[in-house]
Phi, psi and omega in degrees: 000351183302316181296320182296321183287325188258345188224036187301318187288343184258009180292125181255178186301322186265002171287142182260111178289154181293128185297318181294325177295317177298322178297322177293322176299315180299316181295323177295318180294322182296330180295336180273000180264140178304137179300146185309122170259353174235170177239080186294141175272336178226131172243121184265127182250135184224110172284142182218115176237109180053057184246029184301328183290327189246343188299326181298316180294323178299311182295318181299321179296329178282326178292336183260020177294148180206180174246172179294342180265353179136225185295148174261150176285108184296340178281355177281344181216158182223152181240126176245123177243132176244108177277113187243124176051043182276148174241011180236198187263029182306309182295316181301316182290324176300316179291323177296322179296324178299325178297331178284334183231070186295342180272358177278130177280086187241131175237122180252115181251164181215142173213146173238022180291129181295338180292333177274074199255350181209177188297324178294319179295318179297313180297323180298313179300310181300314186286333174291318176298317180299318181300322181291343183262000175255116184276330187257137181303323182290350181295159183242142170261116184260152178238137165210185183238160184292337179263026186237141180246127182276139172300147183306334182255015183300307181296319180301322178293319177296315178301328180296344181264000177301126181082005183281338183097353178285130179282335182213136173248121177254119180267168180282142182241109172271156182247131171283109188259014183303322187259006182262160184288161176304321180294317179298323177299319180296318181294317178300319179295320179293319179297319177295319179296315180296315179300316179296321179292321177298320178297315178297319178298310181299321182287331178290335181267317183214089181301139181260107183285338181275333179228069191285167171291150353283144176212174182229183183249012183279137177206061184223175193306325180296347185201077174219152177219121183252137178293143189303315181288332174295317178302317178299315187295318185276356174088015175085182180284137176284133183279063181247156188269358184212132177058034177296328180288323179292317175302318179297314179300314180302314183292327175296313181295315181293338175286354178091010182274147178282143181238135175246125174266087188282123181281349184260346176272095194243139168229160175240119181255159187290155175260032183289147182254011175248085189288149172283332178250123178303140176068015177278195182299321180299320178294319178297317179296324179299331179290340180257356192271013176255224178282170178303139180217199180288133181280160180302147177258133184222173177285139177272185186301314184298319179294318181294321177293320179295322174303314181299321178294321178295316181294328177295321177296320179296318178298318181295320179296316181296332182280326185227006174056040180269111185294334180290327175294320179295317179296324178296321177297319180294319181294315182291328182274329187086003178281132181306139183303313182297321178295319180296316178298319178299319177299316181298323179286329186276319187264125192278344182234158178299320183295318179292322177295316180300319180295324177294317180294323177301316179295321179298313181295328180300329184247000183285120185299317182297325178295315179297328178286323179289322184232077179300143180290154183233169179299145187294328178296313179298318180298319178297318179298317178300314182294317180297318179297315181297314181293325179290324180284330182271354182275000000 
């Protein structure tokens, strides 16, 4: 806490504020909120920095939630918005929107504390407050963004997982492409196509009974919901300014919790190229939003098949403790034997171990030399040809 006390004014976006200090800020803010008169099963958290243009549509989409049978019980969910370091009318518009939807359980908070300096810090404060407002362990803390509009059945789909045993629900994220260039639209379509084909390939080799088809590959901040006790176990959101959602997802999986990539819990996020978080999705989109350029490079069919063979060896080792199978997995992957053994000892489930190995292969230099990445169009063609021949 020394830096925060002595150097508060110089905290920048990528400085990491002390987690315990942020928790105290959250607890102080929570004391100013009316004690729960409802018992929400889902609390939705929304960070908002200078979002006056879009925050109204976001709130309206939550106010209009329903079920396939009709009205939703508004007391089943609550919405927390934290306007942080804003210089526009974000808070004012949020409160005005509440006047339009008085039956929506909406709390609009505000802070100008320099320690709440980036998206991870804001999410940590919000989610700690949300956790305190969920009385039951099966309840979920949901995440979305101020420039995001929820599908009318979004909350109902999250509520449907109460008591299911899933530690994390990752919903589908559609992109509003009205303002993006034709080339950027093509890249987004290719990325979606590639992700879907990879899922089909993996399922054709090793079906996932815990996260079955249909599913998607999205796992980021605009659409995730973590079970309250899972949030407690992993220690909350890391107060980092980039990929805080990916770090969060990783820690949930490595903690051994089941994850569902639900195709029906849908939101649509903006395609703006002026991101609130440096190097986030908006920045990535901005690199494609000009003229035609180099397309993304991804792993091709051979690399993906070799990954599957390595993972099959790991499954075989876990089933019969054959050290020769383990050495074969180390040899084929290029992952050091001691490191591989350490992973097996550390990660308690096959799924958490597999996720660790995926991360290792992503950055392993020898793997990249053996399987250089290729253009995403070519990779999609390879996968489609393979799947069509094997079906």
